[in-house]
GROMACS .gro file of C-alpha atoms in nm:
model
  379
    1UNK     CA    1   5.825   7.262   5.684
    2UNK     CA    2   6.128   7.464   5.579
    3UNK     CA    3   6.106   7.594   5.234
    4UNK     CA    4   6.347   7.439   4.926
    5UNK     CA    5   6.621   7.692   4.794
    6UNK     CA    6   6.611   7.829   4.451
    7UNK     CA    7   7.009   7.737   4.288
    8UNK     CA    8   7.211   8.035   4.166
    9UNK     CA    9   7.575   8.025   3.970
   10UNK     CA   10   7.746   8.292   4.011
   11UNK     CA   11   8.028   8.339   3.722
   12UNK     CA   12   8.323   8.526   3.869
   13UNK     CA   13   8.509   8.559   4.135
   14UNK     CA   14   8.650   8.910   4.172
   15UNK     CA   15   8.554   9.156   4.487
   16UNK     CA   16   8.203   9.212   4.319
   17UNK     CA   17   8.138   8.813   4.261
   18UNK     CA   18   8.200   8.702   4.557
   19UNK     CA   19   8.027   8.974   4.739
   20UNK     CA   20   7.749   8.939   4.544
   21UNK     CA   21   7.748   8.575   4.608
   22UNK     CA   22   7.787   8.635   4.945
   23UNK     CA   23   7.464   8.827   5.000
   24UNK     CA   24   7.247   8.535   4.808
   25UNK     CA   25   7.374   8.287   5.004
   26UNK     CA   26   7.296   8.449   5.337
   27UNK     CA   27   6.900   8.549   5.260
   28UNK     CA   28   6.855   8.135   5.295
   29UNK     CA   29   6.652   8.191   4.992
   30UNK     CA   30   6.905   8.051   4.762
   31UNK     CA   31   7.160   7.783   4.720
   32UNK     CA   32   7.476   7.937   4.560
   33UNK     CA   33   7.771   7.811   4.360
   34UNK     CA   34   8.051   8.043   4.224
   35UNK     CA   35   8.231   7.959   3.891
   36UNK     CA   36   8.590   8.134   3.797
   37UNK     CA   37   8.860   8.061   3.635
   38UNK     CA   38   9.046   8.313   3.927
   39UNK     CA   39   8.982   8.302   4.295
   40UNK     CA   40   9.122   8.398   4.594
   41UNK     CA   41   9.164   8.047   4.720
   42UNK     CA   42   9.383   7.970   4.433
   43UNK     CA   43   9.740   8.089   4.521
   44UNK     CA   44   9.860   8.148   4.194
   45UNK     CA   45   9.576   8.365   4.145
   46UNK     CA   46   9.631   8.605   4.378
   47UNK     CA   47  10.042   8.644   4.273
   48UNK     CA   48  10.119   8.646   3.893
   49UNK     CA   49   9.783   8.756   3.706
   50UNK     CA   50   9.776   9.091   3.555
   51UNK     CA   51   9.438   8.989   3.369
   52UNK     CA   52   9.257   8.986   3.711
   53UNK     CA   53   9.212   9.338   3.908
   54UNK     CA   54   9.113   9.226   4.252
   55UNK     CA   55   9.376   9.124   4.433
   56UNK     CA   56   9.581   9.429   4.293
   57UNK     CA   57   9.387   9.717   4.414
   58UNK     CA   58   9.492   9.963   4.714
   59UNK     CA   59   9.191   9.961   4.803
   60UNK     CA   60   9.047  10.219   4.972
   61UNK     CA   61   8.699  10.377   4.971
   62UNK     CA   62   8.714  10.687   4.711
   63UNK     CA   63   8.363  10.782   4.555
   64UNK     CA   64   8.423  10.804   4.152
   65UNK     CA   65   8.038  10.879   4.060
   66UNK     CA   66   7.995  11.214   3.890
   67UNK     CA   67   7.824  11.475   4.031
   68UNK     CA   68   7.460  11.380   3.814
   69UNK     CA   69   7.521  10.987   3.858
   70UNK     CA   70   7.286  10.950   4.142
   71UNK     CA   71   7.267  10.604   4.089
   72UNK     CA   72   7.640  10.568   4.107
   73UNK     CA   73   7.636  10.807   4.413
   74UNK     CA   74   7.388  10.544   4.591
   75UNK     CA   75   7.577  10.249   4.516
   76UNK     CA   76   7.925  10.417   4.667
   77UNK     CA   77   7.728  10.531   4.960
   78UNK     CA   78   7.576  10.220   5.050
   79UNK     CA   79   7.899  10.051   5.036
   80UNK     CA   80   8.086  10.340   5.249
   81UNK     CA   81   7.842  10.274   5.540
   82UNK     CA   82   7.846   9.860   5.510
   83UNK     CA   83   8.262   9.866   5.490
   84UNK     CA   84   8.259  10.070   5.793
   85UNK     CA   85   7.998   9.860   6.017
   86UNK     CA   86   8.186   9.567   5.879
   87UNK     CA   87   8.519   9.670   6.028
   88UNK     CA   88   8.369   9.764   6.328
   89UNK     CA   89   8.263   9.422   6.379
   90UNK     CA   90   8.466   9.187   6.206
   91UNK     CA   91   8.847   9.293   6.274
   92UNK     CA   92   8.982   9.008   6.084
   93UNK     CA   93   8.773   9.172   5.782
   94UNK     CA   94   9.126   9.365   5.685
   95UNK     CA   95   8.903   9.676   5.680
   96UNK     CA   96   9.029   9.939   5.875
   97UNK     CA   97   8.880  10.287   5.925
   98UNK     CA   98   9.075  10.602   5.869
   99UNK     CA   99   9.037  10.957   5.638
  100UNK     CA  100   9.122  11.059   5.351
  101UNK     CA  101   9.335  11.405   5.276
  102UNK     CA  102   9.206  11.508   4.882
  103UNK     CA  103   9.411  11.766   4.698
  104UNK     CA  104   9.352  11.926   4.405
  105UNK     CA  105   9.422  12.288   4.231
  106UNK     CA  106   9.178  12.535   4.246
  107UNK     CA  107   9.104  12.523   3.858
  108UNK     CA  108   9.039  12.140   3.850
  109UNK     CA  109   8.857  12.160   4.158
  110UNK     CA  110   8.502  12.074   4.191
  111UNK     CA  111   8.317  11.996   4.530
  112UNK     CA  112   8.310  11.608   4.575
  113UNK     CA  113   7.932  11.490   4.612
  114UNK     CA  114   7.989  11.304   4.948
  115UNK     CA  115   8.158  11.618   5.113
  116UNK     CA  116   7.829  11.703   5.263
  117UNK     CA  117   7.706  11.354   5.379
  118UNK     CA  118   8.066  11.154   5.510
  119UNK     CA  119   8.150  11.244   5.893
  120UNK     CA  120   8.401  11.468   5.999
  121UNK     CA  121   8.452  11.617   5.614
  122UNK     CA  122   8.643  11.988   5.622
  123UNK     CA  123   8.833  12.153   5.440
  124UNK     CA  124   9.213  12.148   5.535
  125UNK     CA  125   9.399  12.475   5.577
  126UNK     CA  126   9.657  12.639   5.321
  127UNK     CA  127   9.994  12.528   5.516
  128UNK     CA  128   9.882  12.166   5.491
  129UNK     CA  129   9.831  12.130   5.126
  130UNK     CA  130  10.180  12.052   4.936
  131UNK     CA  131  10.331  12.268   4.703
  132UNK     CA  132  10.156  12.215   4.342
  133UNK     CA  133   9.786  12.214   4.460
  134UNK     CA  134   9.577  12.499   4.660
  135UNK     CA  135   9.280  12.256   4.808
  136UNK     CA  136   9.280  12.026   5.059
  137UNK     CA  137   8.979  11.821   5.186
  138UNK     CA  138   8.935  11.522   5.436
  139UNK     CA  139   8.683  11.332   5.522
  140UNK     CA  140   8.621  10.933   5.710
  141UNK     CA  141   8.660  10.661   5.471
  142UNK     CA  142   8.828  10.297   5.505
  143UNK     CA  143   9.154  10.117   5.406
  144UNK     CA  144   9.111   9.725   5.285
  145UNK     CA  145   9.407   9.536   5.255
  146UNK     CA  146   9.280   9.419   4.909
  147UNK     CA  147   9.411   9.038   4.834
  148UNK     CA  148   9.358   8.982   5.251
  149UNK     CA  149   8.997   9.158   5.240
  150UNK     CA  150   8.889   8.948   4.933
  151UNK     CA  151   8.983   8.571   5.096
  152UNK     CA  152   8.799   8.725   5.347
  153UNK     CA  153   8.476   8.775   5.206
  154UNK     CA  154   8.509   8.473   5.026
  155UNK     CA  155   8.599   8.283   5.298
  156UNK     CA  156   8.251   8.446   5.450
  157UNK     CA  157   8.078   8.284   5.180
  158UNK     CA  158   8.223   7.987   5.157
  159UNK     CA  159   8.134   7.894   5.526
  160UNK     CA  160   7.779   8.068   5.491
  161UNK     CA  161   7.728   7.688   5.305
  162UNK     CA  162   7.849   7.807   4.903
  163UNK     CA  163   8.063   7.612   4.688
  164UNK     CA  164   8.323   7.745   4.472
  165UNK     CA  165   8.416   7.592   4.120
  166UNK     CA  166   8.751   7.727   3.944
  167UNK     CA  167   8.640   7.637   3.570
  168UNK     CA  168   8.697   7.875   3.295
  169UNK     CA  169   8.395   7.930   3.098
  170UNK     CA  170   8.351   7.985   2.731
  171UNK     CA  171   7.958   8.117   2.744
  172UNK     CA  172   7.732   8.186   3.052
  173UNK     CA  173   7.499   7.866   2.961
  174UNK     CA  174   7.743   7.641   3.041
  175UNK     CA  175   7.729   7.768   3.383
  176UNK     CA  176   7.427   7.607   3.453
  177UNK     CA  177   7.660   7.243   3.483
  178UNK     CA  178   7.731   7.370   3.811
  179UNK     CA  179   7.438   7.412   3.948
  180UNK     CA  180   7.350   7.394   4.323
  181UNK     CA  181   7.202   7.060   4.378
  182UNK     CA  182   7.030   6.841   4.695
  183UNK     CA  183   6.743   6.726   4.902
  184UNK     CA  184   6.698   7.146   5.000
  185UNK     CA  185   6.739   7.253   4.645
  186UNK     CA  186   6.434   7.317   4.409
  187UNK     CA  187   6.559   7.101   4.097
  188UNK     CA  188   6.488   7.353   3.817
  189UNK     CA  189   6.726   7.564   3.581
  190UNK     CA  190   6.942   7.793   3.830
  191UNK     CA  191   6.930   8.166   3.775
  192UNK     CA  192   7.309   8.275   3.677
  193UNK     CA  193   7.452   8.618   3.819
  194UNK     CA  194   7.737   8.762   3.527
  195UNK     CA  195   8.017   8.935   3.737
  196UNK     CA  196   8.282   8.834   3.489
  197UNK     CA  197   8.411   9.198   3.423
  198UNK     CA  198   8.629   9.198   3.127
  199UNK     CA  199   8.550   8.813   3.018
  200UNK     CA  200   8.208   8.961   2.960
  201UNK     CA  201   8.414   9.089   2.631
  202UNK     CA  202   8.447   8.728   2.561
  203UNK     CA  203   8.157   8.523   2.668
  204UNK     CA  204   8.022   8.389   2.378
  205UNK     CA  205   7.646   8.488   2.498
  206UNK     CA  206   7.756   8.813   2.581
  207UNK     CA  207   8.017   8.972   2.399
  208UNK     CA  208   7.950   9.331   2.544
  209UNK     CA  209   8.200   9.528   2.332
  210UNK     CA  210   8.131   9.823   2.568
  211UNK     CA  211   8.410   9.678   2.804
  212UNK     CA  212   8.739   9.789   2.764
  213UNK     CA  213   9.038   9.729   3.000
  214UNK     CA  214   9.179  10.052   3.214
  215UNK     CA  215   9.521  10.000   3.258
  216UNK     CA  216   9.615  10.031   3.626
  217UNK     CA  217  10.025  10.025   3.733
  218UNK     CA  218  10.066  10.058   4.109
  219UNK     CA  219  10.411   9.998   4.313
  220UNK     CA  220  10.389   9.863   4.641
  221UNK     CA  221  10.608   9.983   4.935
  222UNK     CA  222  10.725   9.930   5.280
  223UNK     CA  223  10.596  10.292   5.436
  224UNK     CA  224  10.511  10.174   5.766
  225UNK     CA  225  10.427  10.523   5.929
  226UNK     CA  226  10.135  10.609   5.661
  227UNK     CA  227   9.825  10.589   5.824
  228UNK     CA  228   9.603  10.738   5.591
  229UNK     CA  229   9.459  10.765   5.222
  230UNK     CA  230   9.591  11.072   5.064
  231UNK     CA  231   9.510  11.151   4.642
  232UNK     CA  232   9.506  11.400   4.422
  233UNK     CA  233   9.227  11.333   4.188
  234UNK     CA  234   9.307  11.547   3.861
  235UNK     CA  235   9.644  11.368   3.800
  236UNK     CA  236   9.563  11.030   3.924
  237UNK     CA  237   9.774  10.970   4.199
  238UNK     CA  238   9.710  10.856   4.523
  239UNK     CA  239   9.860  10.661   4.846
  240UNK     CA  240   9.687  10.385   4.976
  241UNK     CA  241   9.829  10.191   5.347
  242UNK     CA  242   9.710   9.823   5.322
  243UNK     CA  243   9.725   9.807   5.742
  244UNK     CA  244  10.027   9.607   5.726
  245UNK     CA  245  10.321   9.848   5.702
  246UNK     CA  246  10.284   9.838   5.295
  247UNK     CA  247  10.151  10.085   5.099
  248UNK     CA  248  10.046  10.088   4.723
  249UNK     CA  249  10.144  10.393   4.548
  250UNK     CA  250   9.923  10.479   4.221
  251UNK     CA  251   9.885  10.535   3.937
  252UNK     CA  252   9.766  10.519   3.576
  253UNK     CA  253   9.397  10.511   3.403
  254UNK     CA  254   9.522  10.431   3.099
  255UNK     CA  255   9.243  10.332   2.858
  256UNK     CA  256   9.228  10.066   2.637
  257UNK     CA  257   9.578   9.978   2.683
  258UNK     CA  258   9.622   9.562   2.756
  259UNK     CA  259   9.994   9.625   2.781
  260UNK     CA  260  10.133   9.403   3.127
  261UNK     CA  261  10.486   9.501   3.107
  262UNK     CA  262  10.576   9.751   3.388
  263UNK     CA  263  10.669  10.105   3.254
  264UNK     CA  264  10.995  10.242   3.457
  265UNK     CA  265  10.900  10.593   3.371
  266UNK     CA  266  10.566  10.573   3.519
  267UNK     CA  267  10.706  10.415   3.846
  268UNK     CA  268  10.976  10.672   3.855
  269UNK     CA  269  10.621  10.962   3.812
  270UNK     CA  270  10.427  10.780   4.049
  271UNK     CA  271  10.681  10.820   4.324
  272UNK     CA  272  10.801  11.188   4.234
  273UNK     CA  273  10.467  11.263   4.282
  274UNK     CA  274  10.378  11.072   4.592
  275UNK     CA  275  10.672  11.133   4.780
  276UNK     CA  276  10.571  11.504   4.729
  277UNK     CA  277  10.217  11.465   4.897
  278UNK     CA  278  10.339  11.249   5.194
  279UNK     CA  279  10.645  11.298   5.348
  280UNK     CA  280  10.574  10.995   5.585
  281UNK     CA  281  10.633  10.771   5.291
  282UNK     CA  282  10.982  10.738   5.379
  283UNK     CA  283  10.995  10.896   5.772
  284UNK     CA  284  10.975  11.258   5.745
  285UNK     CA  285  10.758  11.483   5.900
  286UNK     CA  286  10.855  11.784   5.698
  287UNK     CA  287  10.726  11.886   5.404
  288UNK     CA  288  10.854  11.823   5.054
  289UNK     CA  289  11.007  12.061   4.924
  290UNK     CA  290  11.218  12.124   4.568
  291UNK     CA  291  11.569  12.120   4.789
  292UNK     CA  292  11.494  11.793   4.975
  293UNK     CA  293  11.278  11.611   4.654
  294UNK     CA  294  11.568  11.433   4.497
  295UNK     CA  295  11.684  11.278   4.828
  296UNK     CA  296  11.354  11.177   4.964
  297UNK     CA  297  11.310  11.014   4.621
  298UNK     CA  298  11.614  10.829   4.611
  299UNK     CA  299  11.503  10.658   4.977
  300UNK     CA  300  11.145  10.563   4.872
  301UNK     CA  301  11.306  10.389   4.541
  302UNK     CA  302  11.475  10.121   4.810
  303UNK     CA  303  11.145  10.068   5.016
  304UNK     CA  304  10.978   9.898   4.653
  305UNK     CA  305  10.838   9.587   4.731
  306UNK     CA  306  10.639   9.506   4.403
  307UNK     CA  307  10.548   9.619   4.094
  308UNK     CA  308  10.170   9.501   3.971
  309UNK     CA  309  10.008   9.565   3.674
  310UNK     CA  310   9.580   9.481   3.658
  311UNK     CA  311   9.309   9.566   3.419
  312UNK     CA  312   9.034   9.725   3.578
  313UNK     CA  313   8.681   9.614   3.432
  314UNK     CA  314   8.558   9.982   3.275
  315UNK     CA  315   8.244   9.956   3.049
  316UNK     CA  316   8.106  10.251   2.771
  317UNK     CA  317   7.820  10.371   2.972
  318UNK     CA  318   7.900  10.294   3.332
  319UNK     CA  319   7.783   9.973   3.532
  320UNK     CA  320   7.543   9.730   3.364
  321UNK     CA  321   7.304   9.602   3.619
  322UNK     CA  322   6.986   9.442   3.494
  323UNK     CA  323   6.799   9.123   3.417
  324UNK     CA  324   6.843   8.954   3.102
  325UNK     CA  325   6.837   8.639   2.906
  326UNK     CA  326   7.100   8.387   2.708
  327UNK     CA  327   7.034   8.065   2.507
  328UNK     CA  328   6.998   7.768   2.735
  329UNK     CA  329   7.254   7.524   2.576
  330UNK     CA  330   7.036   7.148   2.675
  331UNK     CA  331   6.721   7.341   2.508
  332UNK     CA  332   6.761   7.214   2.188
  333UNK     CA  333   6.413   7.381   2.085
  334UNK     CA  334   6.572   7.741   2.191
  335UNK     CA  335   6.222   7.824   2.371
  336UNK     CA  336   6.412   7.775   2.749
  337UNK     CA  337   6.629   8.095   2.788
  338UNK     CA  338   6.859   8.104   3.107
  339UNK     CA  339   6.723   8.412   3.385
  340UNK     CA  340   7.031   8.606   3.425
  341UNK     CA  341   7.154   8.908   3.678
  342UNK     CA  342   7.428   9.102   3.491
  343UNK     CA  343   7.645   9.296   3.763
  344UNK     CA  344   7.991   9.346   3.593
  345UNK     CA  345   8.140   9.680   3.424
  346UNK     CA  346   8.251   9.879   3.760
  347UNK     CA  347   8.579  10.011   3.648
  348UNK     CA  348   8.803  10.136   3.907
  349UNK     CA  349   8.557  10.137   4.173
  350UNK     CA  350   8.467   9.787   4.237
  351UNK     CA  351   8.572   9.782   4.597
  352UNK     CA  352   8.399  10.116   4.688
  353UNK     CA  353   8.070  10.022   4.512
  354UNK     CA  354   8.115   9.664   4.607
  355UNK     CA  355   7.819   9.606   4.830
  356UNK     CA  356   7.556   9.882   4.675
  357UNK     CA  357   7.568   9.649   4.373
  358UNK     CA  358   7.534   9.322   4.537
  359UNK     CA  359   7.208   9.467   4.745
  360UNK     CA  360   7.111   9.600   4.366
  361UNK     CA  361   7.145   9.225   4.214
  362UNK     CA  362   6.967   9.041   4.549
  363UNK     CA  363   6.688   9.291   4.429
  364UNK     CA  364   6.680   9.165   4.086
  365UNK     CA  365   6.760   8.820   4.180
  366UNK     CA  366   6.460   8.825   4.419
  367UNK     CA  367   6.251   8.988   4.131
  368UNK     CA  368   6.313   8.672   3.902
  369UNK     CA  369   6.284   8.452   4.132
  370UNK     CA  370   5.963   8.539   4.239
  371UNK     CA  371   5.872   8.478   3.894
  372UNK     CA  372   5.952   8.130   3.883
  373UNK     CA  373   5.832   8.049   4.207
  374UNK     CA  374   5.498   8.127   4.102
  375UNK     CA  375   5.584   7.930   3.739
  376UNK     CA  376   5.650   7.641   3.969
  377UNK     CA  377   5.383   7.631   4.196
  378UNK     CA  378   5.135   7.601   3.924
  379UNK     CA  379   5.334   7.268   3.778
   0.00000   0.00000   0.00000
């Protein structure tokens, strides 16, 4: 006799949500719904919303884990070799393999963790690092074409049997009204999984003031002869192909700053400085040099496409990913608290971390429900 499903919400519907749901609902241990108030299959959502991050990103894979955060280094990793099967088998994925050029000056310069472990990483030789920076490194990584790569995934989970709900919510209890129900679903209190980013700031069971928003601007561009990921680290900039012909050119990391209107001035920086590292940008194969800057400049200014603006989820501390507990509002005694998985707080690296974290909350989920599996055997 097959077995009856234990129901999970999950509330949010960024990359990491709907991964994360994704993974549930594919162990056939668990019957999943996913409550936002943004998601991909929601037009507007994925146009004019600077207070959502994920369809905004570049996104490439780009490990951000210090050199001690072995966690952090696991997670990245982990998601670096799942992106990579995934667009080996699913073409439609919008993942795309390709390297990454890194350049830095030799006094900021510290030896990346994954240098050692990614295939084909080496060091690149003097005459191809641009003027400004000594070091050059490259190494395999993968493009996503970020708005395409998240329908995608959610378009995996949506046909793996979930259900999607776009309902803003005020508190994580109330997620529980949207709870995974029928003939194959154990009728008990579901088990909710927080990937609500910033609105953890808000929820009123949660109210994490550890978040805080990281200003990101990026400009996207019609650069249809960059093939690869190119940054340099220290100052924050970096080129990022989508697959498409368009590129996104970043950026800022500008803390605590909920400002949406687009700064001119940091456009005009970003594309100084990107022009600089890839010639390609705007069809040259020659360097960039101080003569030819100004010109080259002037060209990539008429291949802007868009300016965005996002918030990227950044939390005091790094990641939060354990199990925990809020009120259950329809327990009016208070002695019924709701199981939750929190799995929000990844910054700038959501995409690149991605999967590690959604294999870290099937881990926890499967810890908790094993709990009240055995609680409901005994009833």
């Amino acid at each position: 006799m097959e077995s009856k499903k234990l129901p999970v919400v999950v509330v949010g519907a960024g990359i990491v949500g709907v991964t994360t749901a994704l993974v549930l609902q594919r162990t056939g241990k668990y019957q999943v719904a996913v409550v936002a108030k943004n998601t991909s299959v929601d037009e507007s959502s994925l146009t004019d919303n600077e207070g959502w991050a994920s369809p905004f990103a570049g996104a490439n894979w780009h490990a951000y884990a210090g050199e001690d955060e072995y966690h952090a280094q696991e997670m990245e990793y982990t998601t670096w070799r799942e992106l990579r099967k995934l667009a080996d088998m699913y073409p439609e994925s919008h993942i795309k393999k390709t390297t990454c050029l890194e350049f830095t000056t030799a006094e900021k310069y510290y030896e990346p963790w994954f240098i050692r472990k990614l295939a084909n990483s080496k060091y690149l030789a003097r005459e191809q690092v641009p003027f400004g920076c000594d070091i050059g490194i490259q190494f395999d990584t993968v493009i996503l074409n970020a708005p395409k790569y998240l329908h995608w995934v959610t378009q995996q989970y949506l046909e793996s049997g979930g259900k999607i709900y776009q309902v803003k919510l005020d508190s994580l209890g109330e997620a529980i009204k949207y709870s995974p129900t029928g003939s194959g679903v154990i009728h008990i209190t579901p088990i909710v999984v927080n990937c609500t980013g910033l609105g953890s700031l808000y929820l009123q069971d949660v109210k994490d003031t550890k978040m805080h928003p990281v200003r990101g601007q990026v400009t996207l561009v019609n650069a249809p002869m960059v093939k690869q990921t190119i940054s340099d680290t220290p100052a924050w900039k970096y080129i990022i192909p989508r697959g498409d012909g368009t590129v996104i050119l970043g950026g800022t990391y500008q803390a605590n700053n909920w400002s949406t209107k687009v700064d001119p001035n940091t456009t005009e920086e970003v594309l100084r400085e990107t022009v600089k590292m890839c010639p390609l940008l705007v069809d040259e194969t020659t360097p960039t040099t101080p003569d030819n800057w100004e010109e080259r400049l002037e060209k990539l200014r008429k291949r802007i496409i868009k300016i965005n603006v996002g918030f990227r989820p950044a939390r005091e501390g790094g990641t939060r990913i354990e199990l925990g507990t809020v009120p259950n509002p329809n327990d009016s005694d208070k002695n019924e608290g709701i199981v939750v998985v929190h799995n929000y707080g990844h910054g700038g690296y959501g995409y690149q971390s991605s999967w590690g974290y959604a294999f870290e909350a099937l881990k926890l989920t499967n810890s908790a429900a094993n709990k009240i599996f055995n609680a409901h055997s005994k009833l």
